[in-house]
């Protein structure tokens, strides 16, 4: 019997668990940003690529920590959870290939290719950011980078077959204008809203146009990554609000949002259905990307050292070690939460929601005395909050 489509599509929004995940995401980003600034400015440890490598490699901890938490707080069997993950990923990767659809073997080679591609697309924008800040002012780079919310919306319409929505378009544009207001409205430029581990201190900018172009490319790729993850990596049960019906049959999760029930068609007359704990699948992918970073991106690290672009040097004191560990911890929380919400809420709401981190970073800077309160900052923050409120209302 062929899979039936739901009509209308009811998005699974993750309930209270997703809201808690969202709050953890924005607060983790603020902590990560402040610690990164502290390490690179106050402590003077300016090894941006090494920080990027360490933080992204630490993503590998997200799945073991999640699995350990489940083993301590639930009666779930690790064998059952791993078997469910294996079956679901196998179904995802073999869904469109009739030659191997009957096989129950885990498609390791395909999975490794997927993780390698995800790691590359996720890392390339960060590396372009490192190059861009050498040539362009940090204010320009920050403003252009945060336009990724707009590009995520455009790609969502094209690749996820969403209908153009005036409300969403206005909300995304309002959030983007809010970022520009915060960045350019203040008479004292600040880099505190820059993406984490994409911050660096430069004395001069030699080719601003070249740097701006690199940042624009990075912003487009980052927006594209969010949509590609939603389309090809997220579970079919994670439905984007207002999306067109898909070929997957969806069994809604519990109201509490602590379990994902996934039904994947393997054959026209057969389905594999598994219930996974909330966020376990995206955390497994995030951890896999961390392992890939650890074993692959050490190559450019050595190349940078060899050519004298960025000399490799471990922290010289315990304070720097502890601060970098803090960056890793908050980085794991932020990126794991971000990947979960990409699947649950979709790239549009998640990308605009992530801009709230700019507002919290601005507030934390005010509390720490790093910047002064300005009317432009308040106006920009209000625009971002208002844009997210509109999208949240439209989604719920």
mmCIF file of C-alpha atoms in Angstrom:
data_model
loop_
_atom_site.group_PDB
_atom_site.id
_atom_site.type_symbol
_atom_site.label_atom_id
_atom_site.label_comp_id
_atom_site.label_asym_id
_atom_site.label_seq_id
_atom_site.Cartn_x
_atom_site.Cartn_y
_atom_site.Cartn_z
ATOM 1 C CA UNK A 1 0.000 0.000 0.000
ATOM 2 C CA UNK A 2 1.453 3.327 -1.032
ATOM 3 C CA UNK A 3 2.194 6.009 1.513
ATOM 4 C CA UNK A 4 -0.566 8.515 2.012
ATOM 5 C CA UNK A 5 -0.011 12.223 2.204
ATOM 6 C CA UNK A 6 -1.250 14.254 5.063
ATOM 7 C CA UNK A 7 -3.665 16.948 4.219
ATOM 8 C CA UNK A 8 -3.289 19.452 5.535
ATOM 9 C CA UNK A 9 0.260 19.238 6.778
ATOM 10 C CA UNK A 10 0.544 19.759 10.517
ATOM 11 C CA UNK A 11 4.030 20.837 11.539
ATOM 12 C CA UNK A 12 5.657 19.152 14.508
ATOM 13 C CA UNK A 13 7.031 22.084 16.448
ATOM 14 C CA UNK A 14 8.673 20.118 19.240
ATOM 15 C CA UNK A 15 6.556 21.542 22.046
ATOM 16 C CA UNK A 16 8.211 22.866 25.193
ATOM 17 C CA UNK A 17 11.364 20.883 24.510
ATOM 18 C CA UNK A 18 12.010 22.885 21.337
ATOM 19 C CA UNK A 19 11.424 26.154 23.198
ATOM 20 C CA UNK A 20 13.922 25.157 25.879
ATOM 21 C CA UNK A 21 16.364 24.196 23.126
ATOM 22 C CA UNK A 22 15.904 27.611 21.527
ATOM 23 C CA UNK A 23 16.570 29.449 24.787
ATOM 24 C CA UNK A 24 19.672 27.325 25.365
ATOM 25 C CA UNK A 25 20.845 28.126 21.835
ATOM 26 C CA UNK A 26 20.702 31.912 22.120
ATOM 27 C CA UNK A 27 22.243 32.041 25.606
ATOM 28 C CA UNK A 28 25.003 29.613 24.599
ATOM 29 C CA UNK A 29 25.844 31.809 21.613
ATOM 30 C CA UNK A 30 26.178 34.880 23.818
ATOM 31 C CA UNK A 31 28.466 33.038 26.209
ATOM 32 C CA UNK A 32 30.512 31.672 23.340
ATOM 33 C CA UNK A 33 30.830 35.110 21.765
ATOM 34 C CA UNK A 34 31.939 36.806 24.968
ATOM 35 C CA UNK A 35 34.467 34.075 25.768
ATOM 36 C CA UNK A 36 35.871 34.207 22.231
ATOM 37 C CA UNK A 37 36.295 37.967 22.479
ATOM 38 C CA UNK A 38 37.942 37.551 25.885
ATOM 39 C CA UNK A 39 40.413 34.972 24.569
ATOM 40 C CA UNK A 40 41.386 36.909 21.433
ATOM 41 C CA UNK A 41 41.494 40.415 22.890
ATOM 42 C CA UNK A 42 42.019 40.430 26.653
ATOM 43 C CA UNK A 43 44.166 37.278 26.736
ATOM 44 C CA UNK A 44 45.756 38.048 23.372
ATOM 45 C CA UNK A 45 45.441 34.492 21.997
ATOM 46 C CA UNK A 46 44.751 35.357 18.345
ATOM 47 C CA UNK A 47 44.806 31.993 16.607
ATOM 48 C CA UNK A 48 41.463 32.103 14.864
ATOM 49 C CA UNK A 49 41.714 28.967 12.740
ATOM 50 C CA UNK A 50 42.954 26.892 15.645
ATOM 51 C CA UNK A 51 40.008 28.087 17.752
ATOM 52 C CA UNK A 52 37.676 27.235 14.884
ATOM 53 C CA UNK A 53 39.247 23.779 14.578
ATOM 54 C CA UNK A 54 39.038 23.029 18.303
ATOM 55 C CA UNK A 55 35.470 24.286 18.716
ATOM 56 C CA UNK A 56 34.129 22.503 15.621
ATOM 57 C CA UNK A 57 35.951 19.305 16.584
ATOM 58 C CA UNK A 58 34.289 19.457 19.983
ATOM 59 C CA UNK A 59 30.945 18.944 18.234
ATOM 60 C CA UNK A 60 31.874 15.261 18.427
ATOM 61 C CA UNK A 61 30.870 15.366 22.111
ATOM 62 C CA UNK A 62 27.217 16.246 21.452
ATOM 63 C CA UNK A 63 26.027 12.719 20.660
ATOM 64 C CA UNK A 64 27.888 10.859 23.448
ATOM 65 C CA UNK A 65 26.655 13.427 25.983
ATOM 66 C CA UNK A 66 23.075 13.142 24.719
ATOM 67 C CA UNK A 67 23.252 9.356 24.747
ATOM 68 C CA UNK A 68 24.703 9.332 28.251
ATOM 69 C CA UNK A 69 21.945 11.649 29.476
ATOM 70 C CA UNK A 70 19.294 9.319 28.052
ATOM 71 C CA UNK A 71 20.895 6.282 29.662
ATOM 72 C CA UNK A 72 20.897 8.020 33.065
ATOM 73 C CA UNK A 73 17.394 9.478 32.932
ATOM 74 C CA UNK A 74 15.408 6.906 30.936
ATOM 75 C CA UNK A 75 15.089 3.154 30.611
ATOM 76 C CA UNK A 76 15.942 3.179 26.921
ATOM 77 C CA UNK A 77 18.339 0.553 25.694
ATOM 78 C CA UNK A 78 21.418 1.919 23.892
ATOM 79 C CA UNK A 79 21.168 -1.004 21.457
ATOM 80 C CA UNK A 80 17.585 -0.035 20.612
ATOM 81 C CA UNK A 81 18.460 3.640 20.059
ATOM 82 C CA UNK A 82 21.479 2.855 17.901
ATOM 83 C CA UNK A 83 19.467 0.307 15.928
ATOM 84 C CA UNK A 84 16.762 2.902 15.347
ATOM 85 C CA UNK A 85 19.303 5.483 14.182
ATOM 86 C CA UNK A 86 20.949 2.968 11.874
ATOM 87 C CA UNK A 87 17.652 1.916 10.319
ATOM 88 C CA UNK A 88 16.450 5.496 9.793
ATOM 89 C CA UNK A 89 19.721 6.708 8.261
ATOM 90 C CA UNK A 90 19.848 3.604 6.058
ATOM 91 C CA UNK A 91 16.307 4.317 4.863
ATOM 92 C CA UNK A 92 17.158 7.983 4.189
ATOM 93 C CA UNK A 93 20.280 7.212 2.177
ATOM 94 C CA UNK A 94 18.775 4.348 0.159
ATOM 95 C CA UNK A 95 15.293 5.770 -0.361
ATOM 96 C CA UNK A 96 15.905 6.848 -3.953
ATOM 97 C CA UNK A 97 18.076 3.923 -5.031
ATOM 98 C CA UNK A 98 16.011 0.845 -6.047
ATOM 99 C CA UNK A 99 19.193 -1.200 -6.475
ATOM 100 C CA UNK A 100 19.928 -1.317 -2.741
ATOM 101 C CA UNK A 101 16.521 -0.593 -1.227
ATOM 102 C CA UNK A 102 16.184 -4.251 -0.173
ATOM 103 C CA UNK A 103 19.482 -4.229 1.712
ATOM 104 C CA UNK A 104 19.544 -3.730 5.477
ATOM 105 C CA UNK A 105 23.280 -3.020 5.584
ATOM 106 C CA UNK A 106 24.284 0.418 6.758
ATOM 107 C CA UNK A 107 25.501 2.442 3.703
ATOM 108 C CA UNK A 108 28.754 3.555 5.343
ATOM 109 C CA UNK A 109 30.356 5.002 2.206
ATOM 110 C CA UNK A 110 27.306 7.115 1.413
ATOM 111 C CA UNK A 111 27.056 8.289 4.999
ATOM 112 C CA UNK A 112 30.711 9.341 5.048
ATOM 113 C CA UNK A 113 30.217 11.304 1.817
ATOM 114 C CA UNK A 114 27.163 13.061 3.277
ATOM 115 C CA UNK A 115 29.042 14.000 6.462
ATOM 116 C CA UNK A 116 32.047 15.205 4.469
ATOM 117 C CA UNK A 117 29.829 17.412 2.308
ATOM 118 C CA UNK A 118 27.951 18.756 5.349
ATOM 119 C CA UNK A 119 31.233 19.536 7.099
ATOM 120 C CA UNK A 120 32.615 21.294 4.021
ATOM 121 C CA UNK A 121 29.510 23.427 3.441
ATOM 122 C CA UNK A 122 29.330 24.296 7.135
ATOM 123 C CA UNK A 123 33.049 25.144 7.394
ATOM 124 C CA UNK A 124 33.581 27.076 4.143
ATOM 125 C CA UNK A 125 31.616 30.168 5.298
ATOM 126 C CA UNK A 126 33.697 30.308 8.488
ATOM 127 C CA UNK A 127 36.952 30.116 6.541
ATOM 128 C CA UNK A 128 35.805 32.812 4.113
ATOM 129 C CA UNK A 129 35.015 34.965 7.129
ATOM 130 C CA UNK A 130 38.604 34.617 8.345
ATOM 131 C CA UNK A 131 39.857 35.888 4.995
ATOM 132 C CA UNK A 132 37.253 38.643 4.653
ATOM 133 C CA UNK A 133 38.021 40.382 7.952
ATOM 134 C CA UNK A 134 41.591 40.929 6.772
ATOM 135 C CA UNK A 135 40.364 43.078 3.876
ATOM 136 C CA UNK A 136 37.023 44.605 4.929
ATOM 137 C CA UNK A 137 35.862 46.468 8.065
ATOM 138 C CA UNK A 138 34.366 44.182 10.694
ATOM 139 C CA UNK A 139 31.143 46.220 10.653
ATOM 140 C CA UNK A 140 30.652 45.475 6.945
ATOM 141 C CA UNK A 141 31.458 41.804 7.395
ATOM 142 C CA UNK A 142 29.061 41.487 10.334
ATOM 143 C CA UNK A 143 26.154 43.146 8.536
ATOM 144 C CA UNK A 144 26.600 41.154 5.324
ATOM 145 C CA UNK A 145 27.038 37.869 7.193
ATOM 146 C CA UNK A 146 23.751 38.259 9.056
ATOM 147 C CA UNK A 147 21.920 38.580 5.745
ATOM 148 C CA UNK A 148 22.035 34.751 5.690
ATOM 149 C CA UNK A 149 18.503 34.822 7.150
ATOM 150 C CA UNK A 150 17.294 36.467 3.931
ATOM 151 C CA UNK A 151 19.119 33.968 1.736
ATOM 152 C CA UNK A 152 17.756 31.101 3.835
ATOM 153 C CA UNK A 153 14.251 32.348 3.050
ATOM 154 C CA UNK A 154 14.948 32.628 -0.683
ATOM 155 C CA UNK A 155 16.461 29.139 -0.839
ATOM 156 C CA UNK A 156 13.584 27.756 1.234
ATOM 157 C CA UNK A 157 11.085 29.005 -1.315
ATOM 158 C CA UNK A 158 13.060 27.533 -4.213
ATOM 159 C CA UNK A 159 14.275 24.246 -2.730
ATOM 160 C CA UNK A 160 11.572 23.386 -0.180
ATOM 161 C CA UNK A 161 8.706 24.367 -2.509
ATOM 162 C CA UNK A 162 7.311 26.918 -0.097
ATOM 163 C CA UNK A 163 4.931 29.586 -1.269
ATOM 164 C CA UNK A 164 6.021 33.201 -1.179
ATOM 165 C CA UNK A 165 4.610 34.821 1.947
ATOM 166 C CA UNK A 166 4.452 38.594 2.316
ATOM 167 C CA UNK A 167 4.438 38.286 6.107
ATOM 168 C CA UNK A 168 7.574 36.137 6.190
ATOM 169 C CA UNK A 169 9.338 38.229 3.583
ATOM 170 C CA UNK A 170 8.672 41.426 5.536
ATOM 171 C CA UNK A 171 9.766 39.791 8.788
ATOM 172 C CA UNK A 172 13.057 38.564 7.310
ATOM 173 C CA UNK A 173 13.749 41.978 5.761
ATOM 174 C CA UNK A 174 12.871 43.711 9.046
ATOM 175 C CA UNK A 175 15.350 41.502 10.916
ATOM 176 C CA UNK A 176 18.047 42.225 8.342
ATOM 177 C CA UNK A 177 17.431 45.985 8.618
ATOM 178 C CA UNK A 178 17.591 45.605 12.409
ATOM 179 C CA UNK A 179 21.067 44.093 12.115
ATOM 180 C CA UNK A 180 22.185 46.926 9.838
ATOM 181 C CA UNK A 181 20.792 49.453 12.332
ATOM 182 C CA UNK A 182 22.746 47.962 15.226
ATOM 183 C CA UNK A 183 25.961 47.639 13.202
ATOM 184 C CA UNK A 184 25.973 51.009 11.403
ATOM 185 C CA UNK A 185 23.739 53.121 13.640
ATOM 186 C CA UNK A 186 26.268 53.273 16.452
ATOM 187 C CA UNK A 187 29.004 55.829 15.981
ATOM 188 C CA UNK A 188 31.463 53.385 17.582
ATOM 189 C CA UNK A 189 31.731 50.304 15.394
ATOM 190 C CA UNK A 190 31.695 47.051 17.292
ATOM 191 C CA UNK A 191 32.344 43.483 16.236
ATOM 192 C CA UNK A 192 30.435 41.886 19.073
ATOM 193 C CA UNK A 193 27.657 40.721 16.782
ATOM 194 C CA UNK A 194 29.983 38.793 14.521
ATOM 195 C CA UNK A 195 29.559 35.042 14.257
ATOM 196 C CA UNK A 196 31.487 33.175 16.910
ATOM 197 C CA UNK A 197 34.975 31.926 16.063
ATOM 198 C CA UNK A 198 34.736 34.244 13.106
ATOM 199 C CA UNK A 199 36.103 37.184 15.049
ATOM 200 C CA UNK A 200 39.545 38.651 14.605
ATOM 201 C CA UNK A 201 41.338 41.880 15.313
ATOM 202 C CA UNK A 202 42.796 43.711 12.350
ATOM 203 C CA UNK A 203 44.531 47.037 12.293
ATOM 204 C CA UNK A 204 43.903 47.906 8.656
ATOM 205 C CA UNK A 205 41.628 46.875 5.820
ATOM 206 C CA UNK A 206 43.267 46.960 2.417
ATOM 207 C CA UNK A 207 40.566 45.861 -0.056
ATOM 208 C CA UNK A 208 37.089 46.369 1.423
ATOM 209 C CA UNK A 209 35.233 45.437 -1.777
ATOM 210 C CA UNK A 210 37.048 42.098 -1.988
ATOM 211 C CA UNK A 211 36.321 41.407 1.677
ATOM 212 C CA UNK A 212 32.660 42.320 1.257
ATOM 213 C CA UNK A 213 32.351 39.968 -1.728
ATOM 214 C CA UNK A 214 33.886 37.109 0.235
ATOM 215 C CA UNK A 215 31.480 37.752 3.109
ATOM 216 C CA UNK A 216 28.523 37.827 0.729
ATOM 217 C CA UNK A 217 29.555 34.444 -0.678
ATOM 218 C CA UNK A 218 29.920 33.109 2.860
ATOM 219 C CA UNK A 219 26.470 34.396 3.825
ATOM 220 C CA UNK A 220 24.856 32.809 0.766
ATOM 221 C CA UNK A 221 26.554 29.453 1.420
ATOM 222 C CA UNK A 222 25.505 29.496 5.080
ATOM 223 C CA UNK A 223 21.898 30.220 4.126
ATOM 224 C CA UNK A 224 22.076 27.435 1.547
ATOM 225 C CA UNK A 225 23.491 25.010 4.122
ATOM 226 C CA UNK A 226 20.512 25.547 6.415
ATOM 227 C CA UNK A 227 18.059 24.728 3.641
ATOM 228 C CA UNK A 228 20.033 21.759 2.304
ATOM 229 C CA UNK A 229 20.201 20.313 5.809
ATOM 230 C CA UNK A 230 16.446 20.695 6.132
ATOM 231 C CA UNK A 231 15.812 19.104 2.739
ATOM 232 C CA UNK A 232 18.270 16.217 2.755
ATOM 233 C CA UNK A 233 19.478 15.545 6.307
ATOM 234 C CA UNK A 234 16.607 16.349 8.677
ATOM 235 C CA UNK A 235 14.088 13.629 9.459
ATOM 236 C CA UNK A 236 10.967 13.558 7.272
ATOM 237 C CA UNK A 237 8.813 14.061 10.363
ATOM 238 C CA UNK A 238 10.381 17.510 10.836
ATOM 239 C CA UNK A 239 7.964 19.455 8.663
ATOM 240 C CA UNK A 240 8.493 23.079 7.804
ATOM 241 C CA UNK A 241 5.425 25.174 8.639
ATOM 242 C CA UNK A 242 3.373 25.969 5.539
ATOM 243 C CA UNK A 243 5.405 23.543 3.452
ATOM 244 C CA UNK A 244 3.866 21.593 0.635
ATOM 245 C CA UNK A 245 2.882 18.006 1.526
ATOM 246 C CA UNK A 246 5.726 15.545 1.058
ATOM 247 C CA UNK A 247 5.839 11.901 0.101
ATOM 248 C CA UNK A 248 6.514 10.889 3.685
ATOM 249 C CA UNK A 249 3.799 9.735 6.031
ATOM 250 C CA UNK A 250 4.069 11.549 9.339
ATOM 251 C CA UNK A 251 3.028 10.345 12.765
ATOM 252 C CA UNK A 252 2.885 13.404 15.067
ATOM 253 C CA UNK A 253 5.008 13.386 18.188
ATOM 254 C CA UNK A 254 3.657 13.777 21.669
ATOM 255 C CA UNK A 255 2.543 17.185 22.796
ATOM 256 C CA UNK A 256 5.568 17.430 25.049
ATOM 257 C CA UNK A 257 7.805 17.105 22.042
ATOM 258 C CA UNK A 258 10.236 14.696 23.709
ATOM 259 C CA UNK A 259 10.011 11.961 21.113
ATOM 260 C CA UNK A 260 10.254 11.831 17.352
ATOM 261 C CA UNK A 261 8.253 9.128 15.596
ATOM 262 C CA UNK A 262 9.584 8.649 12.105
ATOM 263 C CA UNK A 263 7.988 6.644 9.351
ATOM 264 C CA UNK A 264 10.179 6.086 6.313
ATOM 265 C CA UNK A 265 8.913 4.176 3.272
ATOM 266 C CA UNK A 266 11.370 1.505 2.161
ATOM 267 C CA UNK A 267 9.058 -0.254 -0.249
ATOM 268 C CA UNK A 268 5.640 0.479 -1.627
ATOM 269 C CA UNK A 269 4.225 -2.183 0.689
ATOM 270 C CA UNK A 270 6.619 -1.865 3.626
ATOM 271 C CA UNK A 271 7.663 0.815 6.087
ATOM 272 C CA UNK A 272 10.219 1.105 8.830
ATOM 273 C CA UNK A 273 8.949 3.071 11.795
ATOM 274 C CA UNK A 274 11.073 4.066 14.781
ATOM 275 C CA UNK A 275 10.607 6.331 17.783
ATOM 276 C CA UNK A 276 13.714 8.339 18.606
ATOM 277 C CA UNK A 277 14.329 10.634 21.569
ATOM 278 C CA UNK A 278 13.990 14.292 20.691
ATOM 279 C CA UNK A 279 17.141 15.647 19.021
ATOM 280 C CA UNK A 280 19.082 12.367 18.950
ATOM 281 C CA UNK A 281 19.275 12.182 15.151
ATOM 282 C CA UNK A 282 20.548 15.767 14.572
ATOM 283 C CA UNK A 283 22.990 15.374 17.470
ATOM 284 C CA UNK A 284 24.364 12.246 15.825
ATOM 285 C CA UNK A 285 24.910 14.199 12.603
ATOM 286 C CA UNK A 286 26.472 17.112 14.522
ATOM 287 C CA UNK A 287 28.849 14.741 16.311
ATOM 288 C CA UNK A 288 29.756 13.104 13.001
ATOM 289 C CA UNK A 289 30.644 16.514 11.595
ATOM 290 C CA UNK A 290 32.831 17.107 14.646
ATOM 291 C CA UNK A 291 34.699 13.859 14.062
ATOM 292 C CA UNK A 292 35.131 14.756 10.388
ATOM 293 C CA UNK A 293 36.541 18.164 11.363
ATOM 294 C CA UNK A 294 38.953 16.538 13.800
ATOM 295 C CA UNK A 295 40.380 14.113 11.263
ATOM 296 C CA UNK A 296 40.284 16.275 8.116
ATOM 297 C CA UNK A 297 40.772 19.949 8.946
ATOM 298 C CA UNK A 298 44.091 19.462 10.740
ATOM 299 C CA UNK A 299 45.572 19.511 7.220
ATOM 300 C CA UNK A 300 44.948 23.248 6.588
ATOM 301 C CA UNK A 301 46.018 23.890 10.180
ATOM 302 C CA UNK A 302 49.482 22.519 9.416
ATOM 303 C CA UNK A 303 49.554 24.314 6.068
ATOM 304 C CA UNK A 304 48.820 27.660 7.728
ATOM 305 C CA UNK A 305 51.662 27.025 10.171
ATOM 306 C CA UNK A 306 54.086 25.954 7.435
ATOM 307 C CA UNK A 307 53.510 29.059 5.307
ATOM 308 C CA UNK A 308 53.569 31.394 8.309
ATOM 309 C CA UNK A 309 49.969 32.533 7.897
ATOM 310 C CA UNK A 310 48.969 31.413 11.381
ATOM 311 C CA UNK A 311 51.608 29.834 13.542
ATOM 312 C CA UNK A 312 50.456 26.951 15.690
ATOM 313 C CA UNK A 313 50.845 27.667 19.398
ATOM 314 C CA UNK A 314 49.088 26.149 22.384
ATOM 315 C CA UNK A 315 47.816 28.487 25.131
ATOM 316 C CA UNK A 316 50.581 29.562 27.460
ATOM 317 C CA UNK A 317 48.532 29.704 30.678
ATOM 318 C CA UNK A 318 45.720 27.870 32.431
ATOM 319 C CA UNK A 319 43.310 30.814 32.189
ATOM 320 C CA UNK A 320 43.392 30.630 28.392
ATOM 321 C CA UNK A 321 42.942 26.856 28.494
ATOM 322 C CA UNK A 322 39.868 27.198 30.693
ATOM 323 C CA UNK A 323 38.417 29.980 28.539
ATOM 324 C CA UNK A 324 38.859 27.893 25.368
ATOM 325 C CA UNK A 325 37.184 24.962 27.127
ATOM 326 C CA UNK A 326 34.285 27.292 27.880
ATOM 327 C CA UNK A 327 34.096 28.243 24.204
ATOM 328 C CA UNK A 328 33.941 24.553 23.301
ATOM 329 C CA UNK A 329 31.178 23.831 25.819
ATOM 330 C CA UNK A 330 28.993 26.732 24.739
ATOM 331 C CA UNK A 331 29.808 25.990 21.090
ATOM 332 C CA UNK A 332 28.574 22.417 21.459
ATOM 333 C CA UNK A 333 25.341 23.633 23.068
ATOM 334 C CA UNK A 334 24.741 26.310 20.428
ATOM 335 C CA UNK A 335 25.441 24.197 17.356
ATOM 336 C CA UNK A 336 23.633 21.106 18.632
ATOM 337 C CA UNK A 337 20.585 23.249 19.434
ATOM 338 C CA UNK A 338 20.796 25.021 16.088
ATOM 339 C CA UNK A 339 20.871 21.737 14.155
ATOM 340 C CA UNK A 340 17.895 20.403 16.125
ATOM 341 C CA UNK A 341 15.825 23.520 15.477
ATOM 342 C CA UNK A 342 16.702 23.519 11.775
ATOM 343 C CA UNK A 343 14.852 20.239 11.534
ATOM 344 C CA UNK A 344 11.987 21.113 13.864
ATOM 345 C CA UNK A 345 11.258 24.748 12.991
ATOM 346 C CA UNK A 346 12.927 25.008 9.596
ATOM 347 C CA UNK A 347 15.637 27.391 8.351
ATOM 348 C CA UNK A 348 13.495 30.546 8.139
ATOM 349 C CA UNK A 349 12.352 30.774 11.752
ATOM 350 C CA UNK A 350 15.621 29.356 13.102
ATOM 351 C CA UNK A 351 17.873 31.741 11.158
ATOM 352 C CA UNK A 352 15.846 34.800 12.126
ATOM 353 C CA UNK A 353 15.571 33.511 15.698
ATOM 354 C CA UNK A 354 19.338 33.170 15.852
ATOM 355 C CA UNK A 355 19.560 36.912 15.214
ATOM 356 C CA UNK A 356 18.155 37.351 18.721
ATOM 357 C CA UNK A 357 21.651 36.419 19.848
ATOM 358 C CA UNK A 358 22.710 39.831 18.562
ATOM 359 C CA UNK A 359 20.218 41.440 20.920
ATOM 360 C CA UNK A 360 21.419 39.390 23.896
ATOM 361 C CA UNK A 361 25.049 40.042 22.983
ATOM 362 C CA UNK A 362 24.262 43.761 22.918
ATOM 363 C CA UNK A 363 22.644 43.480 26.361
ATOM 364 C CA UNK A 364 25.601 41.526 27.744
ATOM 365 C CA UNK A 365 27.993 44.144 26.372
ATOM 366 C CA UNK A 366 25.979 46.833 28.148
ATOM 367 C CA UNK A 367 26.154 44.867 31.396
ATOM 368 C CA UNK A 368 29.906 44.371 31.008
ATOM 369 C CA UNK A 369 30.437 48.015 30.074
ATOM 370 C CA UNK A 370 31.878 47.184 26.650
ATOM 371 C CA UNK A 371 29.531 49.523 24.772
ATOM 372 C CA UNK A 372 27.113 52.292 25.611
ATOM 373 C CA UNK A 373 23.360 52.268 25.102
ATOM 374 C CA UNK A 374 22.254 54.077 21.953
ATOM 375 C CA UNK A 375 18.916 54.782 20.307
ATOM 376 C CA UNK A 376 20.112 52.930 17.198
ATOM 377 C CA UNK A 377 20.910 49.855 19.247
ATOM 378 C CA UNK A 378 17.474 49.897 20.852
ATOM 379 C CA UNK A 379 15.776 50.412 17.496
ATOM 380 C CA UNK A 380 17.692 47.610 15.808
ATOM 381 C CA UNK A 381 17.081 45.233 18.701
ATOM 382 C CA UNK A 382 13.368 46.041 18.589
ATOM 383 C CA UNK A 383 13.271 45.290 14.861
ATOM 384 C CA UNK A 384 14.884 41.884 15.335
ATOM 385 C CA UNK A 385 12.631 40.947 18.255
ATOM 386 C CA UNK A 386 9.565 42.137 16.356
ATOM 387 C CA UNK A 387 10.537 40.165 13.242
ATOM 388 C CA UNK A 388 10.974 36.961 15.229
ATOM 389 C CA UNK A 389 7.666 37.564 17.018
ATOM 390 C CA UNK A 390 5.888 37.863 13.660
ATOM 391 C CA UNK A 391 7.470 34.638 12.384
ATOM 392 C CA UNK A 392 6.686 32.814 15.634
ATOM 393 C CA UNK A 393 3.057 33.945 15.470
ATOM 394 C CA UNK A 394 2.832 32.884 11.826
ATOM 395 C CA UNK A 395 4.367 29.475 12.662
ATOM 396 C CA UNK A 396 2.235 28.659 15.704
#
